[in-house]
Short mmCIF file of C-alpha atoms and ligand atoms in Angstrom, two decimals:
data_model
loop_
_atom_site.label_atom_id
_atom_site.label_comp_id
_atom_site.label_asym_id
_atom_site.label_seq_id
_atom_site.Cartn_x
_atom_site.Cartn_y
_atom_site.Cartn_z
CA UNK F 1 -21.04 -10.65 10.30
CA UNK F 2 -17.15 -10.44 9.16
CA UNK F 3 -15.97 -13.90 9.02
CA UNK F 4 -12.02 -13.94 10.66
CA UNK F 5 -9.93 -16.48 8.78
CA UNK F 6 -7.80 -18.98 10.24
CA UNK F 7 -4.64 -17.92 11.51
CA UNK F 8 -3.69 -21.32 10.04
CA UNK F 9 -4.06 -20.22 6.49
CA UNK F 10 -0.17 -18.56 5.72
CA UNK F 11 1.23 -19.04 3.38
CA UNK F 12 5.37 -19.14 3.08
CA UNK F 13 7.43 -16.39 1.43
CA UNK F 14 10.78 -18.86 0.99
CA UNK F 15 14.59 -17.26 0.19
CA UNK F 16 17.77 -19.10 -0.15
CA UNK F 17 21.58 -17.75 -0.21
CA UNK F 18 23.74 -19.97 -0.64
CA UNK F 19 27.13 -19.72 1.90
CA UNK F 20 29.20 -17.25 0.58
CA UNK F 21 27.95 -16.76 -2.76
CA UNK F 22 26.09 -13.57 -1.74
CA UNK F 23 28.29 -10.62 -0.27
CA UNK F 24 26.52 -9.51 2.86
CA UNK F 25 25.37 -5.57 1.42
CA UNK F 26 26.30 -6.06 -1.97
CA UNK F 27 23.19 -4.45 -3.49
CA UNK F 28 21.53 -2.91 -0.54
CA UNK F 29 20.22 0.41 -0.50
CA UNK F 30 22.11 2.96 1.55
CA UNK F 31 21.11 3.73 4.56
CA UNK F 32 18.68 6.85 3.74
CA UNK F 33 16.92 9.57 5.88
CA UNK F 34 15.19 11.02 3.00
CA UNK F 35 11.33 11.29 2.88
CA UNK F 36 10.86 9.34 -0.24
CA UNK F 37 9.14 6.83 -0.10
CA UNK F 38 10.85 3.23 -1.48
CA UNK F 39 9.59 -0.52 -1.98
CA UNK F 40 11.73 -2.40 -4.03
CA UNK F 41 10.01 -3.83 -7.62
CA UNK F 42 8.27 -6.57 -7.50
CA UNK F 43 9.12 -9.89 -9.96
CA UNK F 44 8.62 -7.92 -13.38
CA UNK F 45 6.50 -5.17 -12.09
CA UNK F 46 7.55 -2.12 -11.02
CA UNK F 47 6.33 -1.29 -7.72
CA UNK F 48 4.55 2.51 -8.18
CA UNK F 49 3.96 4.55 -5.37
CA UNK F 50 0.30 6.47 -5.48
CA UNK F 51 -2.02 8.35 -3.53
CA UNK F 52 -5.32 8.61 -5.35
CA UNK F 53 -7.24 10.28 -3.14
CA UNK F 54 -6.59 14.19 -2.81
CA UNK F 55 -8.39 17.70 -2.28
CA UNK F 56 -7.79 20.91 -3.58
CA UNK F 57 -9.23 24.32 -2.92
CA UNK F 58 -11.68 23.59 -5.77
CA UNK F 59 -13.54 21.85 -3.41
CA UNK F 60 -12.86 21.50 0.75
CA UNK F 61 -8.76 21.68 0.46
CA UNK F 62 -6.66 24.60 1.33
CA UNK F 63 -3.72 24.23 -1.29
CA UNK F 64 -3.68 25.25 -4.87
CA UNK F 65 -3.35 22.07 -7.30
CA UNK F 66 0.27 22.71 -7.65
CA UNK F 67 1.00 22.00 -4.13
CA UNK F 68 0.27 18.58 -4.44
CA UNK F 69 1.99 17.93 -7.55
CA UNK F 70 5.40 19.83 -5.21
CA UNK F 71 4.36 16.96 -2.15
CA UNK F 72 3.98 14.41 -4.07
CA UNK F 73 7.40 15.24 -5.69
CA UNK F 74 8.93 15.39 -2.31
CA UNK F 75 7.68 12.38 -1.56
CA UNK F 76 8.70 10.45 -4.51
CA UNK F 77 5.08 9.41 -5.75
CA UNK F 78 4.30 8.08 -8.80
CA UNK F 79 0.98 9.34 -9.40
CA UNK F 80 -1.40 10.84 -7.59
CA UNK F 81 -5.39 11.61 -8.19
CA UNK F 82 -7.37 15.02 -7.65
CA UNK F 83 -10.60 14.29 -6.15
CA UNK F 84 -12.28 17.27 -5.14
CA UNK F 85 -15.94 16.32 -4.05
CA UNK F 86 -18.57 17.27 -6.81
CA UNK F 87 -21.30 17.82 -4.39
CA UNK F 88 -19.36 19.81 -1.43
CA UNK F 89 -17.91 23.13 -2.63
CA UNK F 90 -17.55 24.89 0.53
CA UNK F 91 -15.34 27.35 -1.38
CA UNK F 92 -17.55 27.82 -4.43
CA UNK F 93 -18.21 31.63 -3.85
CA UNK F 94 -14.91 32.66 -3.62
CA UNK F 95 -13.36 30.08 -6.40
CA UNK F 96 -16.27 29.85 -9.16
CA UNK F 97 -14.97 26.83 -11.42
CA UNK F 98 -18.16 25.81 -13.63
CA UNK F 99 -15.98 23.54 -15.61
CA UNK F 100 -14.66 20.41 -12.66
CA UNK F 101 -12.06 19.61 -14.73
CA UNK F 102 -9.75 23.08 -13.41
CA UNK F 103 -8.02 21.30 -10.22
CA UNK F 104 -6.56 18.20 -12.85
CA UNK F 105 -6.16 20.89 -15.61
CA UNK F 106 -3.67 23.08 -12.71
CA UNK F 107 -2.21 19.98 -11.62
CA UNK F 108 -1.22 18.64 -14.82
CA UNK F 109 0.36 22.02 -15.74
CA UNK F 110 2.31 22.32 -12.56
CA UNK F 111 3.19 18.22 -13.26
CA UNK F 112 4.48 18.90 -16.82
CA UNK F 113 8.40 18.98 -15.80
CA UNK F 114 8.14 16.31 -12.76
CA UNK F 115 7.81 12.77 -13.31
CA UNK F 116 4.14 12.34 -11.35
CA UNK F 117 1.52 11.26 -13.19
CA UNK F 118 -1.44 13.29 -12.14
CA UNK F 119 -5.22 11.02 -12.95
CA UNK F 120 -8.31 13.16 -13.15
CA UNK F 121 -10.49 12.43 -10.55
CA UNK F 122 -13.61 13.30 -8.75
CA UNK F 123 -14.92 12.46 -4.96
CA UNK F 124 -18.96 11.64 -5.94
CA UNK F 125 -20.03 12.53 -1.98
CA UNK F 126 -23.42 11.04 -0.95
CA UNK F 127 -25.16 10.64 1.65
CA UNK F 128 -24.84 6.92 2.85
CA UNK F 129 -25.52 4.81 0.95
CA UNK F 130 -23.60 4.96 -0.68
CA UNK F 131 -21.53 7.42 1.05
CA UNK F 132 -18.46 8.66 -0.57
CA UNK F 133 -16.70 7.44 -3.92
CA UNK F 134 -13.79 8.41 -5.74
CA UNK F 135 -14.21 7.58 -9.60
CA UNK F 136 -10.57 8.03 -11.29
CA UNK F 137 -9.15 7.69 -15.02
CA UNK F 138 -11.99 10.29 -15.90
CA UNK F 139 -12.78 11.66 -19.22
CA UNK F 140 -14.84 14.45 -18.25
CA UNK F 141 -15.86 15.21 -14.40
CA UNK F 142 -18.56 17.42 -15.85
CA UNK F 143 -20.52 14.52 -16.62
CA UNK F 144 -20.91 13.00 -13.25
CA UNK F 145 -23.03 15.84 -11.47
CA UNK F 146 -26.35 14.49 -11.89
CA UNK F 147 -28.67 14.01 -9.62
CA UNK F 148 -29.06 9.96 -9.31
CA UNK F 149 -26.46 8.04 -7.57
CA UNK F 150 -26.68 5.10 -9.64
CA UNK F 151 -26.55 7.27 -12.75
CA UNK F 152 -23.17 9.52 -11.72
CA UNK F 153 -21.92 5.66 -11.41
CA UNK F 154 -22.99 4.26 -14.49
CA UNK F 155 -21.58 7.84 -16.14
CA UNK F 156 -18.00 7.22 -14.40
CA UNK F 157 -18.09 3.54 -16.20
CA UNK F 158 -19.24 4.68 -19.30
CA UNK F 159 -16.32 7.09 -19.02
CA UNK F 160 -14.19 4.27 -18.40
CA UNK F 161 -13.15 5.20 -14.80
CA UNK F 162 -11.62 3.08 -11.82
CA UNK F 163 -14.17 3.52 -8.86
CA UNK F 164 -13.48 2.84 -5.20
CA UNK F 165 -15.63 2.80 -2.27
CA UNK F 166 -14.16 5.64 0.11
CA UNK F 167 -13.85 4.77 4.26
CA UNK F 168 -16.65 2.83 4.24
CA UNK F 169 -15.84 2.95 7.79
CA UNK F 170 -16.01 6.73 8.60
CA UNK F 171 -17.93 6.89 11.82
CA UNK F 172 -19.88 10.30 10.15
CA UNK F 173 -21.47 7.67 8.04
CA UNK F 174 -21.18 4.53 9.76
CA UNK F 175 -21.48 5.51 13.53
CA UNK F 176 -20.24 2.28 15.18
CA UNK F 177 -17.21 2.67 12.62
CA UNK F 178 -18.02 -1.50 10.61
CA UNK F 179 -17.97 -1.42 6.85
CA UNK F 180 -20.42 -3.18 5.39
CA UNK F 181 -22.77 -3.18 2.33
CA UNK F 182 -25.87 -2.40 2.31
CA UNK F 183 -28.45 -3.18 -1.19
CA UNK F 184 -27.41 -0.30 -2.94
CA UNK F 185 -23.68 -1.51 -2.45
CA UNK F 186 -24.64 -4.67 -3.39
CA UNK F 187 -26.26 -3.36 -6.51
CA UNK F 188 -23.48 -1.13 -7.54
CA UNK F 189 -20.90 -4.46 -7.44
CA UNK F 190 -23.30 -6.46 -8.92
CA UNK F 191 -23.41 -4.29 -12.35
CA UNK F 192 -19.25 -3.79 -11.86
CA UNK F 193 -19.84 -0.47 -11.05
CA UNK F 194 -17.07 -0.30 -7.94
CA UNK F 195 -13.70 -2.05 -8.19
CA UNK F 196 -11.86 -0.78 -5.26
CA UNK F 197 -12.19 -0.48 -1.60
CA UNK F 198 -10.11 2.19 0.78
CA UNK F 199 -9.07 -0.01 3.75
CA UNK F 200 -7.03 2.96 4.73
CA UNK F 201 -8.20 6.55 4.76
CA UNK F 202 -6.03 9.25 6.32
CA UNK F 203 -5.28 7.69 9.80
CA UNK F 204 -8.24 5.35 9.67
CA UNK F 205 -7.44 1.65 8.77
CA UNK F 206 -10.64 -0.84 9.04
CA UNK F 207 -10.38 -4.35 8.84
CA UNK F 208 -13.75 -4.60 7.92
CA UNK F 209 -12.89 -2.98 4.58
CA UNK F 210 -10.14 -5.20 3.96
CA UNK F 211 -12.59 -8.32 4.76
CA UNK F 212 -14.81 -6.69 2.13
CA UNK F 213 -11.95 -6.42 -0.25
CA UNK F 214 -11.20 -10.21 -0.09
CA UNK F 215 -14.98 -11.44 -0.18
CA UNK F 216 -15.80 -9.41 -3.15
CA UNK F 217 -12.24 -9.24 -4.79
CA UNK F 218 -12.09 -5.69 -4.54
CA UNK F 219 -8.76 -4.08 -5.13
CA UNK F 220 -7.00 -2.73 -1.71
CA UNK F 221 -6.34 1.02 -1.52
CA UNK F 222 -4.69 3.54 0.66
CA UNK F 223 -5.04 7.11 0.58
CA UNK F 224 -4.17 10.39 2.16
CA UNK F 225 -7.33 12.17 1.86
CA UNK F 226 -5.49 15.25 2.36
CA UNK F 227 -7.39 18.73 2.28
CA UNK F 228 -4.46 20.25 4.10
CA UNK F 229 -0.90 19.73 4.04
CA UNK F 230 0.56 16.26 3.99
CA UNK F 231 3.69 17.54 6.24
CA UNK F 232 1.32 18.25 9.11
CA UNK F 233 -1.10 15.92 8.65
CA UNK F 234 1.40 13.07 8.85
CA UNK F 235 4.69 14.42 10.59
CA UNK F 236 6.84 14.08 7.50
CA UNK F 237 9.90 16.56 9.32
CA UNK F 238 9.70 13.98 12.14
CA UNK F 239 9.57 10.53 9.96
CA UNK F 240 6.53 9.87 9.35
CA UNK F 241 4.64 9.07 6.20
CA UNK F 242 1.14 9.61 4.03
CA UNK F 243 -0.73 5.89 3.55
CA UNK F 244 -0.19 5.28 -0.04
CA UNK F 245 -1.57 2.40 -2.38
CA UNK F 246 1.22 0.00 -4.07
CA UNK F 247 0.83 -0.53 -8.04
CA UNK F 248 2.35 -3.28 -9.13
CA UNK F 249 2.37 -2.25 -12.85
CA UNK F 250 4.48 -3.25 -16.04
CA UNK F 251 5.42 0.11 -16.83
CA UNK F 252 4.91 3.38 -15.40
CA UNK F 253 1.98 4.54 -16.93
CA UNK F 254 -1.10 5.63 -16.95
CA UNK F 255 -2.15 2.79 -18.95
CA UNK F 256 -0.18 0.55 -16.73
CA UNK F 257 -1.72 2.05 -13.48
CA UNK F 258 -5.19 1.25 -14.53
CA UNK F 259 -4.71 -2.20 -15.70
CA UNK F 260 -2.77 -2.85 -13.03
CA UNK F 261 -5.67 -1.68 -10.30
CA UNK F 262 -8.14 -3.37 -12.24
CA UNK F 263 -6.04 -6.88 -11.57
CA UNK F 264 -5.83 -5.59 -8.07
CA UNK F 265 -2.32 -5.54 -7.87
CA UNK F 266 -1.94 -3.36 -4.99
CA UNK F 267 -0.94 -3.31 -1.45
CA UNK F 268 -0.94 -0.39 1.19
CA UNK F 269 1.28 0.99 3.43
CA UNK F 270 0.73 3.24 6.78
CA UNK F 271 2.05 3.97 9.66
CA UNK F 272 5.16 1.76 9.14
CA UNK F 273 2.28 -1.20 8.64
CA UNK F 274 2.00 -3.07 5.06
CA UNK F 275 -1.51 -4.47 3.86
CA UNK F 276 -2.30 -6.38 0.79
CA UNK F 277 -3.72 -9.46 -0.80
CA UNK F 278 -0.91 -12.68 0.35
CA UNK F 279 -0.62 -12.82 -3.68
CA UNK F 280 1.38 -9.14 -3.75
CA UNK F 281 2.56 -9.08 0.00
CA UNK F 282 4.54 -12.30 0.10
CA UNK F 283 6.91 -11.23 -3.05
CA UNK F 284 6.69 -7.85 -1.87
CA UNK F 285 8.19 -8.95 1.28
CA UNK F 286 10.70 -11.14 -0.68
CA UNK F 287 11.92 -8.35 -2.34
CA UNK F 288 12.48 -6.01 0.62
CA UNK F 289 14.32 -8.89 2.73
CA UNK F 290 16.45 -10.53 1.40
CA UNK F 291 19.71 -12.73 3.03
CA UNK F 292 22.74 -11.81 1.97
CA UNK F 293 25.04 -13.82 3.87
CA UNK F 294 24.77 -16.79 6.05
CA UNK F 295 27.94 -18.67 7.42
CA UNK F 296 28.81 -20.71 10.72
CA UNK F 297 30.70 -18.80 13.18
CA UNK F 298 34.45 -20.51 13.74
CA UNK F 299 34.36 -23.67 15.40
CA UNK F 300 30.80 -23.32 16.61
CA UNK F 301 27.18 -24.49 15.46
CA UNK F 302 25.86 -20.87 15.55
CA UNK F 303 24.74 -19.58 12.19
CA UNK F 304 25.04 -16.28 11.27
CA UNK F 305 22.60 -14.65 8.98
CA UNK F 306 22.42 -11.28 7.54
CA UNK F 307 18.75 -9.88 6.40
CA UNK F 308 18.86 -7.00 4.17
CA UNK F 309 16.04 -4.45 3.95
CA UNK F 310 15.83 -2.83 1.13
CA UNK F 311 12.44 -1.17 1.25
CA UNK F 312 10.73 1.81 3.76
CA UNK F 313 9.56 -0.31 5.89
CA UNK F 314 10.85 -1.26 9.72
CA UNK F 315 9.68 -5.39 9.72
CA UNK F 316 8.85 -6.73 13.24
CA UNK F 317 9.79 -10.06 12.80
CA UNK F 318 8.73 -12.77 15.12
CA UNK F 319 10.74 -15.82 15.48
CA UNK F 320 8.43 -18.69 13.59
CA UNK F 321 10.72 -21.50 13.50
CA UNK F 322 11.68 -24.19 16.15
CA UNK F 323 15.60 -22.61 16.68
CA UNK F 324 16.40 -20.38 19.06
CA UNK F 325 18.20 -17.00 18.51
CA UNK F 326 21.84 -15.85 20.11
CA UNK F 327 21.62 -12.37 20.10
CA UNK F 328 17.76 -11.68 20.19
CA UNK F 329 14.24 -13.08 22.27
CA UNK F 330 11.86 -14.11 19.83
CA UNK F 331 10.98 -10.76 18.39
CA UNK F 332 13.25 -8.23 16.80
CA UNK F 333 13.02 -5.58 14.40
CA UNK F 334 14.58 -5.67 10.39
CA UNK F 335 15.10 -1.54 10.22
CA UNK F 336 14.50 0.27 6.84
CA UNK F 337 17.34 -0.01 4.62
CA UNK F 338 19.50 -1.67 7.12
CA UNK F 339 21.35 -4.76 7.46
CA UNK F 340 19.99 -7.04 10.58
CA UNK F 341 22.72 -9.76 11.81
CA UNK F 342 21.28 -12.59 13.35
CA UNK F 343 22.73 -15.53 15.08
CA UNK F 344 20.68 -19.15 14.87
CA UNK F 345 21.50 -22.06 17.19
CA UNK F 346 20.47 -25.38 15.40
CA UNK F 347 22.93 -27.29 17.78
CA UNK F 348 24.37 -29.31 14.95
CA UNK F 349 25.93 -28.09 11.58
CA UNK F 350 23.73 -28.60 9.05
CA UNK F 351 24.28 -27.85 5.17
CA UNK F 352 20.76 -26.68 5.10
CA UNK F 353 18.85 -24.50 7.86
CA UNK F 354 15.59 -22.60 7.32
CA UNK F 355 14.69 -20.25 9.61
CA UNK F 356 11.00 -18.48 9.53
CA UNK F 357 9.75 -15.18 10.72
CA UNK F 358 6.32 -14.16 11.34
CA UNK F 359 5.86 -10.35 10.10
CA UNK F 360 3.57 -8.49 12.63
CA UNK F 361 3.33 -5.35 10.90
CA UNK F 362 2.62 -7.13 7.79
CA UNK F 363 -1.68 -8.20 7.11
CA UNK F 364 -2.72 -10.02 4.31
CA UNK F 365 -6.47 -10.97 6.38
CA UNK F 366 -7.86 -9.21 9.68
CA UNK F 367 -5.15 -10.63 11.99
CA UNK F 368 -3.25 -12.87 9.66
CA UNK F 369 0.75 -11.87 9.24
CA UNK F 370 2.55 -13.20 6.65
CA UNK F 371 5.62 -16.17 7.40
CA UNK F 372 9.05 -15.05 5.63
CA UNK F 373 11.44 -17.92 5.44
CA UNK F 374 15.16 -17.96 5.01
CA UNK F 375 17.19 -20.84 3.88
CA UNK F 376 20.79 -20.94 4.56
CA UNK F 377 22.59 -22.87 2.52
CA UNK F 378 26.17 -24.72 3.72
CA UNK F 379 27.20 -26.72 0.60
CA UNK F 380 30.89 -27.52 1.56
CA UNK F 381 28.71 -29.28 4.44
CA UNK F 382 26.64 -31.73 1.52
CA UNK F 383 28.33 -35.16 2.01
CA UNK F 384 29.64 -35.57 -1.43
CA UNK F 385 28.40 -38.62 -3.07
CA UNK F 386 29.77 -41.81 -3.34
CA UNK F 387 30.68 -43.60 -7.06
ZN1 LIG J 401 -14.93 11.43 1.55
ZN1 LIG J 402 -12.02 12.90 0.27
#
């Protein structure tokens, strides 16, 4: 049984601007129709884009290594991870590769004058359980083709690898499509063997998994999966966009990248939808809207608010708070990189007016969206104090 929290339980991502001291777009980022893909840094972190799940002809893919070092360029990624199952090699008679290592080797050549940090990886593909992992931050992939399970996992540790559970959710494996662990999976997180959990997988998003990721504090991934080409697979030419997993790391590193995953700082985004623990999504979403300008229109008690969005993402906002709206019903949309105008009607001036949206396409639980608040701030409206 997956236990549904509260709706109850939100927690409040607050932002003030105080009248006039913020220039409506001073800041923002331009309006942009360019497939790179853009969250805004987080606190002191910088926010990494990743997709650390990938396949190559050297094992079911049909591109080269180098072709996903040139998409992941195109796409502005960070890093990305070659994963080529161990145990499927469809393409092993035509592409002999004794040594596993070749598809990182390739992609780190191709990667040398690009800024993408490529991770060598491996997909260890089982039967379920424990169905499909990826172990990354490898030392050797050579070492994990054994014949044990448990032992290819305690290998990837004792290389010092990140591991993640895979769609637990792929109906293949898990016909009625619910992640859940079974004793093996309960064995491998008992001895630390698995740290992450893909709530995301190509165009497959389970709740479930990301239920799984909060009960066992499992870090939150999303990942591509690709075997062919990301362009098709996710109609790139006509705006849309691979799932990719959110770092939050102090540097961009490999170091970094690990240390960050291993604190679970993370949160996905697919299909214009962000997911993450409410620890990284609320100042995520700080940082991507922000209000740049709030002032009463002349002679009236209508406030006027500008949201800027300075991150990929197109917010569905639902009014949260008790004031109506001028201009919109109680749901509108904050586009990417775009300004949003909207008009409040508290009936009286007031020096101080917070106004609260509801996210939709924001989850931080199965079914919980996170509340963004916005505090307008009137100070020639503060009665000044008596002495
Ligand atoms: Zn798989
Ligand atoms: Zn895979």
């Amino acid at each position: 049984m997956i236990a549904i929290p509260s709706r109850g339980l939100q927690r409040i991502v607050l932002y003030t601007a105080a009248l006039g001291l913020v220039a409506a777009g001073a800041g923002a980022h331009p309006a942009t129709d360019s497939r790179r893909i853009e969250f805004p840094n987080v606190g002191n972190y910088q926010t990494l884009v990743c997709d650390f799940h990938q396949h190559t002809v050297f094992s079911d893919g049909s591109v080269w290594p180098n072709i996903r070092v040139q998409e992941a360029e195109r796409d502005g990624l960070d890093a990305i991870a070659v994963t080529d199952h161990l145990e499927y090699q469809p393409h092993a008679s035509d592409i002999p590769h004794p040594d596993r290592n070749r598809g990182f080797v390739i992609a780190t050549e191709a990667a040398a004058k690009t800024k993408v940090l490529v991770l060598r990886g491996a997909e260890v593909t089982r039967a379920m359980p424990p169905g499909h992992c990826n172990a990354i931050f490898l030392q050797d992939v050579n070492g994990l083709l054994v014949e044990d399970p448990l032992a290819a996992f305690r290998e990837a540790a004792r290389q010092g690898a990140f591991v993640f559970w895979n769609h637990p959710s792929w109906i293949k494996q898990t016909p009625d499509g619910v992640a859940r662990l079974t004793p093996l999976h309960e064995q491998l997180l008992n001895e630390g063997l698995i740290q992450g959990i893909e709530v995301m997988n190509e165009h497959e998003f389970s709740d479930e998994s990301l239920q799984l990721a909060l009960d066992r504090n499992l870090t939150i991934m999303g990942n591509s999966d690709i075997h062919g080409l990301i362009d098709w697979a996710h109609d790139v030419p006509a705006g849309g966009h691979r799932p990719v997993t959110l770092v939050f790391a102090q540097e961009r590193s490999e170091a970094a990248l690990k240390e960050a995953l291993l604190a679970r700082r993370t949160a996905v985004w697919f299909t214009n939808t962000l997911v993450g623990r409410a620890e990284w999504l609320d100042p995520l979403l700080a940082a991507s809207l922000q209000l740049t300008s709030s002032r009463y229109l002349p002679d009236t008690s209508v406030l006027e608010l500008v949201i800027t969005n300075r991150s990929d993402a197109d917010f569905i906002l639902r009014n949260a708070s008790s004031y109506r709206l001028h201009l919109h019903a109680d749901v509108l949309e904050a586009k990417a990189h775009q300004q949003l105008k909207i008009l409040v009607k508290p009936i009286q001036r007031s020096p101080r007016v917070v106004v609260a949206f509801e996210v939709l396409n924001a989850v931080t639980a199965p079914g919980v969206h996170p509340t963004i608040a916005f505090a307008a701030e009137v100070p020639e409206l503060t009665t000044p104090a008596a002495n």
